Amino acid sequence: MKISELFAKKILTLSFEVFPPKTDDTFDSVKYATEEIAKIKPDFMSVTYGAGGGTSKHTLAIAQNLKNKYGVTLLAHLTCVSSTKEMIKNQLALLTQSGIKNILALRGDIPEGLDRTKFDYKYASDLIKEIKSSGDFCVGGACYPEGHVESENQKKDIEALKIKVDAGCEFLTTQMFFDNNILYNFLYKIRERGITVPIVAGIMPVTNGKQIERICKLSGTYLPQRFKSIVDKYGNYPDAMKQAGIAYATEQIIDLLANGVNNIHIYSMNKPDVAEKIKNNLSDILAVRN
Ligand code: FAD
């Protein structure tokens, strides 16, 4: 099913992101973890894409397996920063053959020293145009409630986002955020700019406090004091950190749903127990459809 059809049909959606194995020898363990997540029956699952390297072939294999074995709606990520038109054409042909109808079209992070003149795409919007003119896909893109790190300011980032949506992007998934007010302010600004596509809120249940502090520093993600206190206290106790991270993410989601943000995407990091606990925490909440 196309995700655009799912959004039109369903009031609330809960979906999960998984990542493919980085090496061939971890394929089976990743396959197992992603299957366990599929058993939770998410509305859809997304599989990330590692630009250029060995993981790109695994994205398709993992997505195809989940789709065929569990009938789950799949969203395959695709990046373009180090791709030629030929490479993208081949990838789109493989996706078509696999019956995957949804693509999250991304530029990808620019690898150090990459000679961009050798490749054909500058922005995600270039890839979106390519996909839209190549086949019958539903295409989504990424958005950044706190602004993309390379962007001079949020206004310019939102202008670029408008270009992306006008290129044919049918929904946007957000980068993780830990303060819902940041998302509400962002939604107000993009709606005012005429960006009306569904926004899927990306939520990261933090299970490794120290790691998230490093990632957030790099991506410029704001960590509220309430969150930092949890990491300070429980960061060195993995089980306690996991429990606190799940509780924090659950609370964030309940607040989002209560405020009309109805599409929630969990960065589940291939952890079926985390995915399942979050879904269980929301079981009665997800049944409320008014
Ligand atoms: P773009 O939309 O092209 O934006 C990149 C920068 O260029 C921004 O600063 C933007 O403001 C600017 N810009 C865009 N268009 C224009 C324009 N027309 N004119 C001027 N400036 C412009 N990475 C992976 O490698 N694999 C993945 O699977 C993956 N999945 C992701 C999923 C989500 C939900 C998110 C939020 C990110 C994901 N990423 C992934 C990371 C992503 O590739 C990086 O954040 C990358 O740096 C930007 O990609 P983008 O598609 O947002 O780029």
Short mmCIF file of C-alpha atoms and ligand atoms in Angstrom, two decimals:
data_model
loop_
_atom_site.label_atom_id
_atom_site.label_comp_id
_atom_site.label_asym_id
_atom_site.label_seq_id
_atom_site.Cartn_x
_atom_site.Cartn_y
_atom_site.Cartn_z
CA MET A 1 0.00 0.00 0.00
CA LYS A 2 1.13 3.56 -0.59
CA ILE A 3 1.77 5.48 2.60
CA SER A 4 -0.16 8.45 1.20
CA GLU A 5 -3.22 6.16 1.02
CA LEU A 6 -2.59 4.96 4.56
CA PHE A 7 -2.50 8.54 5.86
CA ALA A 8 -5.70 9.36 3.99
CA LYS A 9 -7.44 6.30 5.46
CA LYS A 10 -6.14 6.11 9.02
CA ILE A 11 -6.42 8.70 11.72
CA LEU A 12 -3.40 7.52 13.71
CA THR A 13 -0.32 5.67 12.55
CA LEU A 14 2.50 4.10 14.53
CA SER A 15 5.49 3.00 12.48
CA PHE A 16 9.04 1.82 13.13
CA GLU A 17 12.42 2.47 11.53
CA VAL A 18 15.03 -0.26 11.27
CA PHE A 19 18.50 -0.27 9.76
CA PRO A 20 20.15 -2.89 7.53
CA PRO A 21 23.26 -4.82 8.59
CA LYS A 22 26.59 -3.12 7.92
CA THR A 23 28.30 -6.42 7.14
CA ASP A 24 27.17 -9.68 5.53
CA ASP A 25 27.87 -11.71 8.66
CA THR A 26 25.35 -9.75 10.75
CA PHE A 27 22.57 -10.12 8.16
CA ASP A 28 20.77 -12.95 9.97
CA SER A 29 20.70 -11.26 13.36
CA VAL A 30 19.39 -8.01 11.85
CA LYS A 31 16.82 -9.95 9.81
CA TYR A 32 15.62 -11.63 12.99
CA ALA A 33 15.36 -8.34 14.92
CA THR A 34 13.42 -6.63 12.13
CA GLU A 35 11.05 -9.61 11.85
CA GLU A 36 10.35 -9.39 15.58
CA ILE A 37 9.42 -5.74 15.08
CA ALA A 38 7.18 -6.62 12.12
CA LYS A 39 5.27 -9.04 14.38
CA ILE A 40 4.14 -6.05 16.47
CA LYS A 41 2.08 -5.09 13.40
CA PRO A 42 3.17 -1.48 12.81
CA ASP A 43 1.26 0.57 10.25
CA PHE A 44 4.47 0.63 8.22
CA MET A 45 8.20 0.07 8.63
CA SER A 46 11.07 2.01 7.11
CA VAL A 47 14.51 0.63 6.30
CA THR A 48 17.43 3.07 6.20
CA TYR A 49 19.99 3.22 3.40
CA GLY A 50 23.75 3.49 3.69
CA ALA A 51 24.97 5.59 0.80
CA GLY A 52 27.28 3.77 -1.57
CA GLY A 53 28.54 1.09 0.80
CA GLY A 54 27.59 -2.53 1.29
CA THR A 55 24.44 -1.73 3.25
CA SER A 56 22.57 -0.41 0.21
CA LYS A 57 21.93 -3.93 -1.09
CA HIS A 58 20.80 -5.03 2.35
CA THR A 59 18.16 -2.27 2.54
CA LEU A 60 16.27 -3.92 -0.27
CA ALA A 61 16.79 -7.46 1.07
CA ILE A 62 15.52 -6.54 4.55
CA ALA A 63 12.57 -4.55 3.16
CA GLN A 64 11.59 -7.30 0.75
CA ASN A 65 11.75 -9.98 3.45
CA LEU A 66 9.48 -7.99 5.80
CA LYS A 67 7.01 -7.24 3.04
CA ASN A 68 6.82 -10.79 1.73
CA LYS A 69 6.82 -12.59 5.06
CA TYR A 70 4.67 -10.25 7.17
CA GLY A 71 2.73 -8.23 4.59
CA VAL A 72 3.85 -5.02 6.28
CA THR A 73 3.81 -1.78 4.26
CA LEU A 74 7.43 -0.84 3.54
CA LEU A 75 9.19 2.47 3.14
CA ALA A 76 12.67 2.11 1.63
CA HIS A 77 15.11 4.98 2.23
CA LEU A 78 17.23 6.05 -0.73
CA THR A 79 20.06 8.59 -0.75
CA CYS A 80 21.53 10.35 -3.79
CA VAL A 81 24.61 12.35 -2.76
CA SER A 82 27.05 9.83 -4.18
CA SER A 83 24.88 8.45 -6.97
CA THR A 84 24.77 8.86 -10.71
CA LYS A 85 21.48 8.83 -12.64
CA GLU A 86 22.34 5.32 -13.79
CA MET A 87 22.73 4.08 -10.21
CA ILE A 88 19.41 5.59 -9.16
CA LYS A 89 17.68 4.16 -12.22
CA ASN A 90 18.94 0.69 -11.29
CA GLN A 91 17.85 1.07 -7.68
CA LEU A 92 14.37 2.22 -8.74
CA ALA A 93 14.08 -0.78 -11.07
CA LEU A 94 14.93 -3.12 -8.17
CA LEU A 95 12.36 -1.43 -5.92
CA THR A 96 9.72 -1.76 -8.64
CA GLN A 97 10.53 -5.46 -9.07
CA SER A 98 10.19 -5.97 -5.30
CA GLY A 99 6.77 -4.33 -5.24
CA ILE A 100 7.95 -1.60 -2.84
CA LYS A 101 5.83 1.46 -3.43
CA ASN A 102 7.21 3.93 -0.90
CA ILE A 103 10.55 5.72 -0.91
CA LEU A 104 12.00 8.16 1.61
CA ALA A 105 14.13 10.29 -0.72
CA LEU A 106 17.21 11.78 0.92
CA ARG A 107 20.31 13.60 -0.09
CA GLY A 108 22.44 11.81 2.51
CA ASP A 109 25.33 13.25 4.50
CA ILE A 110 28.20 14.39 2.31
CA PRO A 111 31.21 12.10 2.85
CA GLU A 112 34.46 13.94 3.51
CA GLY A 113 36.43 14.59 0.33
CA LEU A 114 33.58 13.55 -2.00
CA ASP A 115 34.00 14.98 -5.50
CA ARG A 116 30.41 16.03 -6.09
CA THR A 117 31.04 16.83 -9.77
CA LYS A 118 31.14 13.07 -10.39
CA PHE A 119 27.55 12.64 -9.22
CA ASP A 120 24.22 13.87 -10.52
CA TYR A 121 22.20 15.09 -7.55
CA LYS A 122 22.64 18.13 -5.35
CA TYR A 123 19.57 18.04 -3.13
CA ALA A 124 16.90 15.55 -2.08
CA SER A 125 14.45 17.53 -4.24
CA ASP A 126 16.47 16.52 -7.36
CA LEU A 127 16.06 12.87 -6.38
CA ILE A 128 12.35 13.35 -5.70
CA LYS A 129 11.83 14.75 -9.21
CA GLU A 130 13.73 11.79 -10.64
CA ILE A 131 11.65 9.24 -8.72
CA LYS A 132 8.37 10.93 -9.58
CA SER A 133 9.20 10.90 -13.29
CA SER A 134 10.40 7.27 -13.17
CA GLY A 135 7.57 5.27 -11.66
CA ASP A 136 4.46 5.03 -9.56
CA PHE A 137 6.00 5.62 -6.12
CA CYS A 138 4.78 7.47 -3.05
CA VAL A 139 7.71 9.69 -2.03
CA GLY A 140 8.50 11.12 1.37
CA GLY A 141 11.37 13.29 2.60
CA ALA A 142 13.15 14.39 5.76
CA CYS A 143 12.56 17.58 7.72
CA TYR A 144 14.34 19.19 10.64
CA PRO A 145 12.26 20.93 13.34
CA GLU A 146 15.44 22.59 14.65
CA GLY A 147 16.80 23.32 11.17
CA HIS A 148 19.26 21.18 9.20
CA VAL A 149 22.85 21.55 10.50
CA GLU A 150 24.14 22.95 7.21
CA SER A 151 21.39 25.53 6.92
CA GLU A 152 22.24 29.15 7.71
CA ASN A 153 18.92 29.67 9.44
CA GLN A 154 15.50 28.08 9.82
CA LYS A 155 13.83 30.41 7.35
CA LYS A 156 16.16 29.27 4.56
CA ASP A 157 15.71 25.64 5.59
CA ILE A 158 11.92 26.01 5.38
CA GLU A 159 12.24 27.64 1.94
CA ALA A 160 14.29 24.59 0.84
CA LEU A 161 11.62 22.33 2.35
CA LYS A 162 8.95 24.08 0.29
CA ILE A 163 11.00 23.32 -2.85
CA LYS A 164 11.20 19.68 -1.74
CA VAL A 165 7.44 19.41 -1.26
CA ASP A 166 6.74 21.18 -4.55
CA ALA A 167 9.04 18.63 -6.25
CA GLY A 168 6.52 15.92 -5.30
CA CYS A 169 7.26 14.96 -1.69
CA GLU A 170 4.01 13.61 -0.23
CA PHE A 171 4.93 13.47 3.47
CA LEU A 172 7.81 14.48 5.72
CA THR A 173 9.42 12.56 8.57
CA THR A 174 11.13 14.65 11.21
CA GLN A 175 14.55 14.24 12.68
CA MET A 176 14.39 13.21 16.34
CA PHE A 177 13.58 15.90 18.88
CA PHE A 178 13.20 15.77 22.65
CA ASP A 179 11.06 18.84 23.29
CA ASN A 180 7.63 18.75 21.66
CA ASN A 181 7.34 22.53 21.71
CA ILE A 182 10.08 22.60 19.07
CA LEU A 183 7.86 20.53 16.79
CA TYR A 184 4.76 22.63 17.48
CA ASN A 185 6.65 25.85 16.60
CA PHE A 186 8.02 24.22 13.44
CA LEU A 187 4.55 23.02 12.40
CA TYR A 188 3.17 26.53 12.81
CA LYS A 189 5.94 27.96 10.60
CA ILE A 190 5.73 25.38 7.82
CA ARG A 191 1.93 25.48 7.65
CA GLU A 192 2.18 29.27 7.36
CA ARG A 193 4.61 28.78 4.46
CA GLY A 194 2.04 26.59 2.69
CA ILE A 195 3.60 23.20 3.43
CA THR A 196 0.52 21.10 4.07
CA VAL A 197 1.69 17.49 3.60
CA PRO A 198 1.40 15.07 6.57
CA ILE A 199 4.22 15.34 9.10
CA VAL A 200 5.44 12.15 10.71
CA ALA A 201 7.03 12.80 14.10
CA GLY A 202 10.30 10.87 14.51
CA ILE A 203 10.73 9.75 18.11
CA MET A 204 13.94 8.25 19.48
CA PRO A 205 13.58 6.14 22.63
CA VAL A 206 16.99 6.69 24.17
CA THR A 207 18.54 3.54 25.56
CA ASN A 208 22.17 4.68 25.56
CA GLY A 209 22.48 8.07 27.24
CA LYS A 210 26.11 8.82 26.48
CA GLN A 211 25.75 7.92 22.81
CA ILE A 212 22.75 10.21 22.37
CA GLU A 213 24.62 13.14 23.91
CA ARG A 214 27.31 12.72 21.25
CA ILE A 215 24.79 12.37 18.39
CA CYS A 216 22.84 15.41 19.52
CA LYS A 217 25.98 17.51 19.69
CA LEU A 218 26.72 16.64 16.05
CA SER A 219 23.19 17.20 14.78
CA GLY A 220 22.49 20.24 16.96
CA THR A 221 19.49 18.57 18.62
CA TYR A 222 18.40 20.35 21.80
CA LEU A 223 18.39 18.28 24.98
CA PRO A 224 16.01 19.64 27.63
CA GLN A 225 17.26 19.72 31.22
CA ARG A 226 14.61 17.15 32.18
CA PHE A 227 16.16 14.76 29.66
CA LYS A 228 19.75 15.54 30.69
CA SER A 229 18.93 14.79 34.33
CA ILE A 230 17.68 11.34 33.32
CA VAL A 231 20.91 10.65 31.39
CA ASP A 232 23.03 11.99 34.29
CA LYS A 233 21.29 9.72 36.75
CA TYR A 234 20.76 6.54 34.72
CA GLY A 235 23.30 6.79 31.87
CA ASN A 236 25.62 4.23 33.50
CA TYR A 237 22.83 1.74 34.28
CA PRO A 238 21.73 0.24 30.93
CA ASP A 239 18.48 -1.37 32.17
CA ALA A 240 17.41 1.73 34.07
CA MET A 241 18.35 3.97 31.13
CA LYS A 242 16.29 1.82 28.78
CA GLN A 243 13.27 1.95 31.09
CA ALA A 244 13.59 5.72 31.51
CA GLY A 245 14.13 6.21 27.75
CA ILE A 246 10.99 4.25 26.92
CA ALA A 247 9.00 6.20 29.51
CA TYR A 248 10.27 9.54 28.14
CA ALA A 249 9.44 8.56 24.54
CA THR A 250 5.99 7.31 25.60
CA GLU A 251 5.24 10.58 27.34
CA GLN A 252 6.40 12.54 24.30
CA ILE A 253 4.11 10.49 22.04
CA ILE A 254 1.07 10.87 24.31
CA ASP A 255 1.55 14.65 24.30
CA LEU A 256 1.91 14.66 20.48
CA LEU A 257 -1.25 12.59 20.00
CA ALA A 258 -3.16 14.76 22.47
CA ASN A 259 -2.17 17.78 20.38
CA GLY A 260 -3.21 16.30 17.04
CA VAL A 261 0.14 15.03 15.74
CA ASN A 262 -1.21 11.69 14.59
CA ASN A 263 1.63 10.02 12.72
CA ILE A 264 4.40 8.70 14.95
CA HIS A 265 7.57 7.03 13.67
CA ILE A 266 9.78 5.30 16.24
CA TYR A 267 13.52 5.11 15.65
CA SER A 268 13.54 1.62 17.07
CA MET A 269 17.25 0.95 16.38
CA ASN A 270 16.50 -2.74 15.66
CA LYS A 271 15.38 -3.28 19.26
CA PRO A 272 12.15 -5.32 19.26
CA ASP A 273 11.75 -5.15 23.06
CA VAL A 274 11.79 -1.34 22.96
CA ALA A 275 9.34 -1.24 20.04
CA GLU A 276 6.97 -3.64 21.77
CA LYS A 277 7.06 -1.85 25.12
CA ILE A 278 6.20 1.46 23.48
CA LYS A 279 3.33 -0.07 21.54
CA ASN A 280 2.02 -1.75 24.72
CA ASN A 281 2.29 1.52 26.65
CA LEU A 282 0.01 3.09 24.02
CA SER A 283 -2.46 0.24 23.54
CA ASP A 284 -5.56 2.03 24.90
CA ILE A 285 -4.37 5.43 23.72
CA LEU A 286 -4.06 4.30 20.10
CA ALA A 287 -7.66 3.04 20.26
CA VAL A 288 -9.00 6.58 20.85
CA ARG A 289 -10.00 7.87 17.43
CA ASN A 290 -11.76 11.17 17.99
P1 FAD B 1 18.15 18.05 1.57
O1 FAD B 1 16.68 18.14 1.67
O2 FAD B 1 18.74 18.06 0.20
O3 FAD B 1 18.76 19.25 2.42
C1 FAD B 1 20.17 19.32 2.66
C2 FAD B 1 20.56 20.77 2.92
O4 FAD B 1 20.46 21.53 1.72
C3 FAD B 1 19.69 21.49 3.96
O5 FAD B 1 20.52 22.35 4.69
C4 FAD B 1 18.70 22.29 3.12
O6 FAD B 1 18.27 23.46 3.77
C5 FAD B 1 19.53 22.61 1.87
N1 FAD B 1 18.71 22.62 0.66
C6 FAD B 1 17.87 21.65 0.22
N2 FAD B 1 17.33 21.99 -0.96
C7 FAD B 1 17.84 23.18 -1.30
C8 FAD B 1 17.67 24.05 -2.41
N3 FAD B 1 16.89 23.70 -3.43
N4 FAD B 1 18.35 25.23 -2.42
C9 FAD B 1 19.18 25.56 -1.40
N5 FAD B 1 19.38 24.78 -0.32
C10 FAD B 1 18.72 23.60 -0.27
N6 FAD B 1 20.89 9.41 5.85
C11 FAD B 1 21.31 8.28 5.24
O7 FAD B 1 22.45 8.21 4.76
N7 FAD B 1 20.48 7.17 5.11
C12 FAD B 1 19.21 7.18 5.59
O8 FAD B 1 18.48 6.18 5.45
C13 FAD B 1 18.73 8.36 6.25
N8 FAD B 1 17.45 8.44 6.73
C14 FAD B 1 17.01 9.60 7.31
C15 FAD B 1 15.68 9.68 7.77
C16 FAD B 1 15.19 10.84 8.37
C17 FAD B 1 13.75 10.90 8.82
C18 FAD B 1 16.05 11.95 8.55
C19 FAD B 1 15.55 13.20 9.22
C20 FAD B 1 17.38 11.89 8.08
C21 FAD B 1 17.86 10.74 7.47
N9 FAD B 1 19.18 10.64 6.97
C22 FAD B 1 19.62 9.49 6.36
C23 FAD B 1 20.12 11.77 7.15
C24 FAD B 1 20.11 12.73 5.95
O9 FAD B 1 20.60 12.07 4.81
C25 FAD B 1 21.00 13.93 6.30
O10 FAD B 1 20.40 14.68 7.32
C26 FAD B 1 21.44 14.82 5.13
O11 FAD B 1 22.46 15.69 5.62
C27 FAD B 1 20.34 15.70 4.54
O12 FAD B 1 19.47 14.96 3.79
P2 FAD B 1 18.11 15.64 3.23
O13 FAD B 1 17.45 14.64 2.39
O14 FAD B 1 17.36 16.24 4.34
O15 FAD B 1 18.76 16.80 2.30
#
